[in-house]
């Protein structure tokens, strides 16, 4: 399997190269040059398999010759062995034929663990084979930092350094990062805002000498392997609900479009997905794009579902490539840079709307949904999951098609909002309760590039020189 850039002007690469490359050299995102097919018999054969076995089968064609099959299957098994639920991504029924797909049973209690736990292992494997190491640097406003740290801690060939804005992430979020004591993990609290952290990150990556010296890398949401790992639970959920004979619909809390794009990939592979409902909060650029064809960037509005407070949905470029090809993507991205938006031709908008529907759910509706679900079923859901459930209910459609709403975070991670909705804070699961007792380790640094620069040299010096 080879991968090509959505902008058509970068060399085609194999899976292991795409894994480490992140963005393509022409600024595009890597996509498989063709979609592998899962035949009906292959889909049917997945029924009843443990999650990790189904996962290895679904992902196998994307990996191709780049990683040996046995080693890949072992990494997949290892990635999901630490999840709190045996099924990894279990389904629970909220109402007749309205299902919740629980994606928050990983080590940081959010769905990003499902992809990152595997990506961390894949990184380490490929780096070991090449005899190199990398320094993964990231900035977080809360959630993604801990998922990256949990995925990369104790990996032999990776040093990880995560910047967070001092005093501006919740105590639980900070402790999820700073109580990890693995020697290759470094947390830095920046005396500034999240935007300052992102600007520092940009500054680090903009320095070619430093990039080379540290082997700087990122594991952000445009990494193809993350999308690949997310296609699996669409397949396992659909199979559990009757695929390949029966079609299924999904409602997906959406920010960067990575998760719902994975649903599109599963459909392209032959899974009978009738519809994909894009559920957004007040940051509704995607809902507007599906309704009108206008993809236009606005200002980010803070909401109760902060992991979806995004205006530019990076992975949308992958869908665009499927709809309009590389020339169309280049034109659209040029317009996005120049004018802050682009317009899809009506035929393309219609092609999009054949599969995708979209709903924007505001904070009031989010809180009302958390309260209603709790009243009706006793289930407590987090605000991101509630956005998905609200959208699923609005777009219920054909009742013979089961609707699956993706639950992307554990309610205890967003206890304040959940408490407002149901009148008391949600119970803390053992993983989170234990954090309060554990010692923290982090460095406080000023909002100053030179300070972060020398900190990195210091910690990477301890681990051995990076060579990209
Ligand atoms: C990242 C995230 C999302 C959005 O996923 P995308 O792939 O960016 O669309 C939704 N919910 C939670 C809890 C998240 O952490």
CSV table of C-alpha atoms and ligand atoms in Angstrom, one decimal:
chain,number,residue,atom,x,y,z
A,1,UNK,CA,0.0,0.0,0.0
A,2,UNK,CA,1.3,3.4,-1.0
A,3,UNK,CA,0.2,6.8,0.3
A,4,UNK,CA,-0.2,10.0,-1.8
A,5,UNK,CA,-0.6,13.6,-0.7
A,6,UNK,CA,-4.0,15.3,-1.0
A,7,UNK,CA,-2.2,18.1,-2.8
A,8,UNK,CA,-0.6,15.8,-5.3
A,9,UNK,CA,2.9,17.2,-5.3
A,10,UNK,CA,4.8,15.1,-2.7
A,11,UNK,CA,6.4,11.7,-3.3
A,12,UNK,CA,4.3,8.6,-2.6
A,13,UNK,CA,5.3,6.9,0.6
A,14,UNK,CA,4.9,3.6,2.4
A,15,UNK,CA,3.0,3.2,5.7
A,16,UNK,CA,6.0,3.5,8.0
A,17,UNK,CA,7.2,6.6,6.2
A,18,UNK,CA,3.8,8.3,6.4
A,19,UNK,CA,3.7,7.4,10.1
A,20,UNK,CA,6.8,9.5,10.9
A,21,UNK,CA,6.3,12.2,8.2
A,22,UNK,CA,3.1,13.8,9.6
A,23,UNK,CA,2.4,16.5,6.9
A,24,UNK,CA,3.4,15.8,3.4
A,25,UNK,CA,6.2,18.0,1.9
A,26,UNK,CA,3.7,19.9,-0.2
A,27,UNK,CA,1.6,20.8,2.8
A,28,UNK,CA,-1.0,18.1,2.1
A,29,UNK,CA,-2.2,15.1,4.1
A,30,UNK,CA,-1.4,11.5,3.2
A,31,UNK,CA,-4.2,9.2,2.0
A,32,UNK,CA,-4.0,5.6,0.7
A,33,UNK,CA,-3.7,5.7,-3.1
A,34,UNK,CA,-6.8,3.4,-3.2
A,35,UNK,CA,-9.2,2.2,-0.6
A,36,UNK,CA,-8.8,-1.4,0.4
A,37,UNK,CA,-12.1,-3.4,0.3
A,38,UNK,CA,-13.6,-5.5,3.1
A,39,UNK,CA,-15.8,-8.2,1.4
A,40,UNK,CA,-19.1,-9.2,3.0
A,41,UNK,CA,-17.6,-12.5,4.1
A,42,UNK,CA,-14.6,-10.8,5.7
A,43,UNK,CA,-17.0,-8.4,7.5
A,44,UNK,CA,-19.2,-11.3,8.7
A,45,UNK,CA,-16.1,-13.2,9.9
A,46,UNK,CA,-15.3,-10.4,12.3
A,47,UNK,CA,-18.3,-11.2,14.4
A,48,UNK,CA,-17.4,-12.3,17.9
A,49,UNK,CA,-13.7,-11.7,17.6
A,50,UNK,CA,-11.9,-9.9,20.4
A,51,UNK,CA,-11.4,-6.2,19.6
A,52,UNK,CA,-7.7,-6.5,19.0
A,53,UNK,CA,-8.0,-9.3,16.6
A,54,UNK,CA,-10.7,-7.6,14.6
A,55,UNK,CA,-8.6,-4.4,14.7
A,56,UNK,CA,-5.5,-6.2,13.3
A,57,UNK,CA,-7.6,-7.6,10.4
A,58,UNK,CA,-9.3,-4.3,9.5
A,59,UNK,CA,-6.0,-2.3,9.6
A,60,UNK,CA,-3.8,-4.9,7.9
A,61,UNK,CA,-4.3,-3.7,4.3
A,62,UNK,CA,-3.3,-0.2,5.3
A,63,UNK,CA,0.0,-1.3,6.7
A,64,UNK,CA,0.9,-3.5,3.8
A,65,UNK,CA,4.5,-4.8,3.7
A,66,UNK,CA,5.8,-2.0,5.9
A,67,UNK,CA,5.4,-3.9,9.2
A,68,UNK,CA,5.5,-7.7,9.5
A,69,UNK,CA,2.0,-9.1,10.2
A,70,UNK,CA,2.9,-10.9,13.5
A,71,UNK,CA,4.7,-7.9,14.9
A,72,UNK,CA,1.8,-5.6,14.0
A,73,UNK,CA,-0.8,-7.9,15.6
A,74,UNK,CA,1.3,-8.0,18.8
A,75,UNK,CA,1.4,-4.2,18.9
A,76,UNK,CA,-2.3,-4.0,18.4
A,77,UNK,CA,-3.0,-6.5,21.2
A,78,UNK,CA,-0.6,-4.7,23.5
A,79,UNK,CA,-2.2,-1.3,22.7
A,80,UNK,CA,-5.6,-2.4,23.9
A,81,UNK,CA,-4.6,-4.7,26.7
A,82,UNK,CA,-4.6,-1.8,29.2
A,83,UNK,CA,-8.2,-0.7,28.6
A,84,UNK,CA,-10.6,-0.8,31.4
A,85,UNK,CA,-13.3,-2.7,29.5
A,86,UNK,CA,-12.7,-6.1,28.0
A,87,UNK,CA,-14.6,-5.1,24.8
A,88,UNK,CA,-12.4,-2.0,24.4
A,89,UNK,CA,-15.2,-0.1,22.6
A,90,UNK,CA,-18.5,-1.5,24.0
A,91,UNK,CA,-22.0,-0.6,22.8
A,92,UNK,CA,-24.8,0.2,25.3
A,93,UNK,CA,-28.4,0.8,24.3
A,94,UNK,CA,-29.8,4.2,25.2
A,95,UNK,CA,-33.2,3.8,23.7
A,96,UNK,CA,-34.7,1.3,21.1
A,97,UNK,CA,-32.1,1.2,18.3
A,98,UNK,CA,-30.2,4.2,19.6
A,99,UNK,CA,-26.8,3.0,20.8
A,100,UNK,CA,-23.9,4.6,22.6
A,101,UNK,CA,-20.4,3.5,21.5
A,102,UNK,CA,-18.2,4.0,24.5
A,103,UNK,CA,-14.7,5.0,23.4
A,104,UNK,CA,-13.5,6.3,26.8
A,105,UNK,CA,-12.1,3.1,28.5
A,106,UNK,CA,-8.5,3.9,27.8
A,107,UNK,CA,-5.8,5.2,30.2
A,108,UNK,CA,-6.8,8.9,29.9
A,109,UNK,CA,-10.6,8.2,29.6
A,110,UNK,CA,-11.0,9.8,26.2
A,111,UNK,CA,-11.3,8.4,22.7
A,112,UNK,CA,-7.9,9.7,21.6
A,113,UNK,CA,-6.4,6.8,23.5
A,114,UNK,CA,-7.7,4.3,21.0
A,115,UNK,CA,-5.6,5.7,18.2
A,116,UNK,CA,-2.6,7.0,20.3
A,117,UNK,CA,-2.0,3.9,22.3
A,118,UNK,CA,-1.4,2.1,19.0
A,119,UNK,CA,0.5,5.0,17.3
A,120,UNK,CA,3.0,5.2,20.2
A,121,UNK,CA,3.9,1.6,19.8
A,122,UNK,CA,4.1,1.9,16.0
A,123,UNK,CA,6.4,4.9,16.3
A,124,UNK,CA,8.7,3.0,18.7
A,125,UNK,CA,8.8,0.0,16.4
A,126,UNK,CA,9.7,1.9,13.3
A,127,UNK,CA,12.3,4.1,15.0
A,128,UNK,CA,14.0,1.0,16.5
A,129,UNK,CA,14.2,-0.6,13.1
A,130,UNK,CA,15.8,2.6,11.7
A,131,UNK,CA,18.1,3.0,14.7
A,132,UNK,CA,16.9,6.6,15.3
A,133,UNK,CA,15.0,8.5,18.0
A,134,UNK,CA,12.7,11.4,18.0
A,135,UNK,CA,11.6,14.1,20.4
A,136,UNK,CA,7.8,14.6,20.3
A,137,UNK,CA,6.8,18.1,21.3
A,138,UNK,CA,3.2,19.2,21.8
A,139,UNK,CA,1.1,21.9,23.2
A,140,UNK,CA,-2.2,21.1,25.0
A,141,UNK,CA,-5.1,23.1,26.3
A,142,UNK,CA,-6.0,20.0,28.4
A,143,UNK,CA,-6.9,16.7,26.9
A,144,UNK,CA,-4.6,15.7,24.1
A,145,UNK,CA,-1.5,16.2,26.1
A,146,UNK,CA,-2.3,13.4,28.5
A,147,UNK,CA,-3.3,11.0,25.7
A,148,UNK,CA,0.1,11.6,24.0
A,149,UNK,CA,2.0,11.2,27.2
A,150,UNK,CA,0.2,7.9,28.1
A,151,UNK,CA,0.9,6.6,24.6
A,152,UNK,CA,4.6,7.6,24.6
A,153,UNK,CA,5.7,7.0,28.1
A,154,UNK,CA,8.5,4.4,28.5
A,155,UNK,CA,8.9,4.1,24.7
A,156,UNK,CA,12.6,3.5,24.2
A,157,UNK,CA,13.2,5.7,21.1
A,158,UNK,CA,11.0,8.7,22.0
A,159,UNK,CA,11.4,11.6,24.3
A,160,UNK,CA,8.1,13.5,24.9
A,161,UNK,CA,7.7,17.1,26.0
A,162,UNK,CA,4.3,18.7,26.5
A,163,UNK,CA,3.7,22.4,27.1
A,164,UNK,CA,0.6,23.5,28.9
A,165,UNK,CA,-0.5,27.0,30.0
A,166,UNK,CA,0.2,27.3,33.7
A,167,UNK,CA,-2.9,27.5,35.8
A,168,UNK,CA,-5.2,27.3,32.7
A,169,UNK,CA,-5.9,23.6,32.6
A,170,UNK,CA,-8.1,21.8,35.1
A,171,UNK,CA,-6.4,20.2,38.1
A,172,UNK,CA,-7.4,16.7,36.8
A,173,UNK,CA,-6.0,17.5,33.4
A,174,UNK,CA,-2.7,18.7,34.9
A,175,UNK,CA,-2.4,15.7,37.2
A,176,UNK,CA,-3.1,13.3,34.3
A,177,UNK,CA,0.1,14.7,32.7
A,178,UNK,CA,2.3,15.6,35.6
A,179,UNK,CA,2.0,12.4,37.7
A,180,UNK,CA,3.5,10.3,34.9
A,181,UNK,CA,7.0,9.7,36.2
A,182,UNK,CA,8.5,7.9,33.2
A,183,UNK,CA,12.0,9.2,32.5
A,184,UNK,CA,11.2,10.1,28.9
A,185,UNK,CA,8.3,12.3,29.8
A,186,UNK,CA,8.7,16.1,30.4
A,187,UNK,CA,5.9,18.4,31.3
A,188,UNK,CA,6.4,22.2,31.1
A,189,UNK,CA,3.9,24.8,32.5
A,190,UNK,CA,4.3,27.9,30.4
A,191,UNK,CA,3.6,31.3,32.1
A,192,UNK,CA,1.2,32.2,29.4
A,193,UNK,CA,-1.9,31.1,27.5
A,194,UNK,CA,-2.5,28.1,25.2
A,195,UNK,CA,-1.9,30.4,22.2
A,196,UNK,CA,1.5,31.3,23.7
A,197,UNK,CA,2.2,27.5,24.0
A,198,UNK,CA,1.3,27.0,20.3
A,199,UNK,CA,3.4,29.9,19.2
A,200,UNK,CA,6.4,28.5,21.1
A,201,UNK,CA,5.8,25.2,19.4
A,202,UNK,CA,5.7,26.9,16.0
A,203,UNK,CA,8.9,28.6,16.9
A,204,UNK,CA,10.6,25.3,17.8
A,205,UNK,CA,9.6,23.7,14.5
A,206,UNK,CA,10.6,26.7,12.5
A,207,UNK,CA,14.2,26.3,13.6
A,208,UNK,CA,15.8,23.7,11.1
A,209,UNK,CA,18.9,23.3,13.1
A,210,UNK,CA,16.9,22.4,16.3
A,211,UNK,CA,14.6,20.2,14.3
A,212,UNK,CA,17.5,18.2,13.0
A,213,UNK,CA,19.4,18.1,16.3
A,214,UNK,CA,16.4,16.9,18.4
A,215,UNK,CA,14.6,14.9,15.6
A,216,UNK,CA,11.5,17.0,16.4
A,217,UNK,CA,8.2,15.2,15.6
A,218,UNK,CA,4.5,15.5,16.4
A,219,UNK,CA,1.7,13.0,16.8
A,220,UNK,CA,-1.1,15.4,15.9
A,221,UNK,CA,-4.5,14.6,14.5
A,222,UNK,CA,-3.5,14.7,10.9
A,223,UNK,CA,-1.4,11.6,11.3
A,224,UNK,CA,-2.8,8.9,9.0
A,225,UNK,CA,-2.3,6.1,11.5
A,226,UNK,CA,-4.7,7.8,13.9
A,227,UNK,CA,-7.4,7.8,11.3
A,228,UNK,CA,-6.7,4.2,10.5
A,229,UNK,CA,-7.0,3.1,14.1
A,230,UNK,CA,-10.3,4.9,14.4
A,231,UNK,CA,-11.9,3.0,11.5
A,232,UNK,CA,-11.9,-0.1,13.6
A,233,UNK,CA,-14.6,0.7,16.0
A,234,UNK,CA,-17.0,1.7,13.2
A,235,UNK,CA,-16.5,-1.8,11.8
A,236,UNK,CA,-16.8,-3.6,15.2
A,237,UNK,CA,-19.9,-1.6,16.2
A,238,UNK,CA,-21.6,-2.2,12.8
A,239,UNK,CA,-20.9,-5.9,12.9
A,240,UNK,CA,-22.3,-6.2,16.4
A,241,UNK,CA,-25.5,-4.5,15.1
A,242,UNK,CA,-25.9,-6.8,12.2
A,243,UNK,CA,-23.5,-5.7,9.4
A,244,UNK,CA,-23.0,-6.8,6.6
A,245,UNK,CA,-26.7,-7.6,6.3
A,246,UNK,CA,-27.9,-4.5,8.1
A,247,UNK,CA,-26.9,-0.9,7.5
A,248,UNK,CA,-26.0,1.3,10.5
A,249,UNK,CA,-25.8,5.1,11.0
A,250,UNK,CA,-23.4,7.0,13.2
A,251,UNK,CA,-23.5,10.4,15.0
A,252,UNK,CA,-20.0,11.7,15.7
A,253,UNK,CA,-19.0,14.6,18.0
A,254,UNK,CA,-16.6,16.4,15.6
A,255,UNK,CA,-13.8,18.9,15.9
A,256,UNK,CA,-10.9,18.2,13.6
A,257,UNK,CA,-12.9,15.8,11.4
A,258,UNK,CA,-10.5,12.9,12.1
A,259,UNK,CA,-13.0,10.7,13.9
A,260,UNK,CA,-15.9,11.1,11.4
A,261,UNK,CA,-13.5,10.8,8.5
A,262,UNK,CA,-12.6,7.4,9.9
A,263,UNK,CA,-16.3,6.5,9.5
A,264,UNK,CA,-16.1,7.6,5.8
A,265,UNK,CA,-13.0,5.4,5.4
A,266,UNK,CA,-14.9,2.4,6.8
A,267,UNK,CA,-17.7,3.1,4.4
A,268,UNK,CA,-15.3,3.3,1.5
A,269,UNK,CA,-14.0,-0.1,2.6
A,270,UNK,CA,-17.4,-1.5,2.1
A,271,UNK,CA,-19.0,-1.3,5.5
A,272,UNK,CA,-22.8,-0.6,5.1
A,273,UNK,CA,-22.9,2.8,6.7
A,274,UNK,CA,-26.2,4.5,5.7
A,275,UNK,CA,-25.4,7.9,7.1
A,276,UNK,CA,-22.7,9.8,9.1
A,277,UNK,CA,-24.1,12.6,11.3
A,278,UNK,CA,-21.5,15.3,12.0
A,279,UNK,CA,-22.3,16.7,15.4
A,280,UNK,CA,-20.7,20.0,16.2
A,281,UNK,CA,-21.1,22.5,19.0
A,282,UNK,CA,-21.5,26.3,18.4
A,283,UNK,CA,-18.3,26.1,16.3
A,284,UNK,CA,-20.3,24.9,13.3
A,285,UNK,CA,-18.2,25.4,10.2
A,286,UNK,CA,-18.8,21.8,9.1
A,287,UNK,CA,-22.5,22.0,9.7
A,288,UNK,CA,-22.6,25.1,7.5
A,289,UNK,CA,-20.4,23.5,4.8
A,290,UNK,CA,-22.8,20.5,4.5
A,291,UNK,CA,-25.9,22.7,4.4
A,292,UNK,CA,-24.6,25.4,2.0
A,293,UNK,CA,-21.3,24.2,0.5
A,294,UNK,CA,-19.6,27.3,2.0
A,295,UNK,CA,-16.6,26.3,4.1
A,296,UNK,CA,-15.7,29.6,5.9
A,297,UNK,CA,-13.6,30.1,8.9
A,298,UNK,CA,-14.9,32.2,11.8
A,299,UNK,CA,-13.8,33.0,15.3
A,300,UNK,CA,-13.6,30.1,17.8
A,301,UNK,CA,-16.3,30.2,20.5
A,302,UNK,CA,-15.5,28.6,23.8
A,303,UNK,CA,-18.1,25.9,24.7
A,304,UNK,CA,-18.8,23.2,27.3
A,305,UNK,CA,-17.2,20.7,24.8
A,306,UNK,CA,-13.7,22.3,24.5
A,307,UNK,CA,-12.1,19.4,22.5
A,308,UNK,CA,-14.4,20.4,19.6
A,309,UNK,CA,-13.8,24.2,19.8
A,310,UNK,CA,-12.1,24.3,16.4
A,311,UNK,CA,-12.6,26.3,13.3
A,312,UNK,CA,-10.3,24.7,10.8
A,313,UNK,CA,-11.1,21.0,10.6
A,314,UNK,CA,-7.8,19.8,9.2
A,315,UNK,CA,-8.9,16.3,8.2
A,316,UNK,CA,-11.7,17.7,6.0
A,317,UNK,CA,-8.9,18.0,3.4
A,318,UNK,CA,-8.9,14.2,3.1
A,319,UNK,CA,-12.6,14.1,2.3
A,320,UNK,CA,-12.2,17.0,-0.1
A,321,UNK,CA,-9.5,15.0,-1.9
A,322,UNK,CA,-12.0,12.1,-2.3
A,323,UNK,CA,-14.6,14.6,-3.7
A,324,UNK,CA,-12.5,16.9,-5.9
A,325,UNK,CA,-9.0,15.4,-6.3
A,326,UNK,CA,-5.6,17.0,-5.8
A,327,UNK,CA,-6.2,20.0,-8.1
A,328,UNK,CA,-9.4,20.8,-6.4
A,329,UNK,CA,-7.8,20.5,-3.0
A,330,UNK,CA,-5.0,22.9,-4.0
A,331,UNK,CA,-7.5,25.5,-5.3
A,332,UNK,CA,-9.6,25.2,-2.1
A,333,UNK,CA,-6.6,25.5,0.2
A,334,UNK,CA,-5.3,28.5,-1.7
A,335,UNK,CA,-8.7,30.2,-1.3
A,336,UNK,CA,-8.7,29.2,2.4
A,337,UNK,CA,-5.4,30.9,2.9
A,338,UNK,CA,-6.3,34.0,0.8
A,339,UNK,CA,-9.9,34.6,1.7
A,340,UNK,CA,-10.6,32.4,4.7
A,341,UNK,CA,-12.9,30.1,2.9
A,342,UNK,CA,-14.0,28.3,-0.2
A,343,UNK,CA,-17.3,27.1,-1.8
A,344,UNK,CA,-18.0,23.6,-3.0
A,345,UNK,CA,-19.7,23.2,-6.4
A,346,UNK,CA,-23.3,22.1,-6.0
A,347,UNK,CA,-22.5,18.6,-7.4
A,348,UNK,CA,-19.8,18.2,-4.8
A,349,UNK,CA,-22.0,19.5,-2.0
A,350,UNK,CA,-24.7,17.1,-3.0
A,351,UNK,CA,-22.2,14.2,-3.1
A,352,UNK,CA,-21.2,15.1,0.5
A,353,UNK,CA,-24.8,15.4,1.6
A,354,UNK,CA,-25.6,11.9,0.3
A,355,UNK,CA,-23.6,10.4,3.2
A,356,UNK,CA,-23.1,13.3,5.7
A,357,UNK,CA,-25.7,15.2,7.6
A,358,UNK,CA,-24.7,17.8,10.2
A,359,UNK,CA,-26.2,19.3,13.3
A,360,UNK,CA,-24.9,22.1,15.5
A,361,UNK,CA,-25.8,21.7,19.2
A,362,UNK,CA,-25.4,24.7,21.5
A,363,UNK,CA,-24.4,24.6,25.2
A,364,UNK,CA,-28.0,24.8,26.4
A,365,UNK,CA,-29.0,21.8,24.3
A,366,UNK,CA,-25.9,20.0,25.5
A,367,UNK,CA,-26.8,20.4,29.2
A,368,UNK,CA,-30.4,19.5,28.5
A,369,UNK,CA,-29.3,16.3,26.7
A,370,UNK,CA,-27.0,15.3,29.6
A,371,UNK,CA,-30.0,15.8,32.0
A,372,UNK,CA,-32.5,14.0,29.8
A,373,UNK,CA,-30.2,11.0,29.2
A,374,UNK,CA,-29.6,10.7,32.9
A,375,UNK,CA,-33.3,10.9,33.8
A,376,UNK,CA,-34.4,8.5,31.1
A,377,UNK,CA,-31.7,5.8,31.5
A,378,UNK,CA,-29.5,6.6,34.5
A,379,UNK,CA,-26.5,6.9,32.2
A,380,UNK,CA,-24.2,9.9,32.8
A,381,UNK,CA,-22.6,11.3,29.6
A,382,UNK,CA,-20.0,14.0,29.1
A,383,UNK,CA,-20.7,17.2,27.1
A,384,UNK,CA,-18.9,16.0,23.9
A,385,UNK,CA,-20.9,12.7,23.9
A,386,UNK,CA,-24.1,14.7,24.6
A,387,UNK,CA,-23.5,16.8,21.5
A,388,UNK,CA,-23.4,13.5,19.5
A,389,UNK,CA,-26.5,12.1,21.2
A,390,UNK,CA,-28.5,15.4,20.6
A,391,UNK,CA,-27.5,15.3,16.9
A,392,UNK,CA,-28.4,11.6,16.7
A,393,UNK,CA,-31.9,12.2,18.1
A,394,UNK,CA,-32.5,15.1,15.7
A,395,UNK,CA,-31.4,13.0,12.7
A,396,UNK,CA,-33.0,9.7,13.8
A,397,UNK,CA,-34.3,9.0,10.2
A,398,UNK,CA,-35.2,5.5,9.1
A,399,UNK,CA,-36.0,3.6,12.3
A,400,UNK,CA,-34.9,0.3,10.8
A,401,UNK,CA,-31.3,1.6,10.7
A,402,UNK,CA,-29.8,1.5,14.1
A,403,UNK,CA,-28.2,4.9,15.1
A,404,UNK,CA,-24.9,4.8,17.0
A,405,UNK,CA,-23.8,7.9,18.9
A,406,UNK,CA,-20.1,8.0,19.7
A,407,UNK,CA,-19.3,8.7,23.4
A,408,UNK,CA,-15.8,10.3,23.2
A,409,UNK,CA,-15.0,11.1,26.9
A,410,UNK,CA,-15.7,9.9,30.3
A,411,UNK,CA,-18.1,12.2,32.2
A,412,UNK,CA,-15.7,12.6,35.1
A,413,UNK,CA,-13.3,14.5,32.9
A,414,UNK,CA,-15.9,17.2,32.5
A,415,UNK,CA,-17.3,17.1,36.0
A,416,UNK,CA,-18.3,20.8,36.2
A,417,UNK,CA,-20.5,20.8,33.2
A,418,UNK,CA,-22.0,17.4,34.1
A,419,UNK,CA,-22.7,18.6,37.6
A,420,UNK,CA,-24.6,21.6,36.3
A,421,UNK,CA,-26.8,19.3,34.2
A,422,UNK,CA,-27.6,16.5,36.7
A,423,UNK,CA,-27.2,18.4,40.0
A,424,UNK,CA,-24.2,16.5,41.4
A,425,UNK,CA,-20.7,15.8,40.1
A,426,UNK,CA,-20.2,12.4,38.4
A,427,UNK,CA,-18.4,9.7,40.3
A,428,UNK,CA,-14.7,9.6,39.9
A,429,UNK,CA,-13.4,6.4,38.3
A,430,UNK,CA,-10.4,4.8,40.2
A,431,UNK,CA,-7.9,6.0,37.6
A,432,UNK,CA,-8.8,9.6,38.3
A,433,UNK,CA,-9.4,9.3,42.0
A,434,UNK,CA,-5.8,7.9,42.4
A,435,UNK,CA,-4.3,11.0,40.8
A,436,UNK,CA,-4.9,13.3,43.8
A,437,UNK,CA,-2.5,11.2,45.9
A,438,UNK,CA,0.3,11.0,43.4
A,439,UNK,CA,3.4,13.3,43.3
A,440,UNK,CA,3.6,15.7,40.4
A,441,UNK,CA,6.7,16.5,38.3
A,442,UNK,CA,6.9,19.5,36.0
A,443,UNK,CA,9.0,22.5,35.2
A,444,UNK,CA,7.6,26.1,35.1
A,445,UNK,CA,9.1,28.2,32.3
A,446,UNK,CA,8.5,31.8,31.1
A,447,UNK,CA,6.8,32.4,27.8
A,448,UNK,CA,10.2,32.6,26.1
A,449,UNK,CA,11.4,30.5,23.1
A,450,UNK,CA,15.0,30.5,24.3
A,451,UNK,CA,14.0,29.1,27.7
A,452,UNK,CA,12.1,26.2,26.1
A,453,UNK,CA,14.8,25.7,23.6
A,454,UNK,CA,17.5,25.2,26.2
A,455,UNK,CA,15.2,23.0,28.4
A,456,UNK,CA,14.7,20.7,25.4
A,457,UNK,CA,18.4,20.5,24.8
A,458,UNK,CA,18.9,19.7,28.5
A,459,UNK,CA,16.4,16.8,28.7
A,460,UNK,CA,17.2,15.3,25.3
A,461,UNK,CA,20.9,15.5,26.2
A,462,UNK,CA,20.1,13.2,29.1
A,463,UNK,CA,18.3,10.7,26.8
A,464,UNK,CA,20.9,10.6,24.0
A,465,UNK,CA,21.2,12.7,20.9
A,466,UNK,CA,18.4,12.6,18.4
A,467,UNK,CA,19.2,12.1,14.8
A,468,UNK,CA,16.4,12.4,12.2
B,1,LIG,C1,-10.7,15.2,20.0
B,1,LIG,C2,-12.1,15.0,20.5
B,1,LIG,C3,-13.3,15.1,19.7
B,1,LIG,C4,-13.2,15.5,18.3
B,1,LIG,O1,-12.6,14.6,17.4
B,1,LIG,P1,-12.1,15.0,16.0
B,1,LIG,O2,-11.4,13.8,15.5
B,1,LIG,O3,-11.1,16.1,16.2
B,1,LIG,O4,-13.2,15.4,15.2
B,1,LIG,C5,-14.5,14.9,20.3
B,1,LIG,N1,-14.6,14.6,21.6
B,1,LIG,C6,-13.5,14.5,22.4
B,1,LIG,C7,-13.7,14.2,23.9
B,1,LIG,C8,-12.2,14.7,21.9
B,1,LIG,O5,-11.2,14.6,22.7
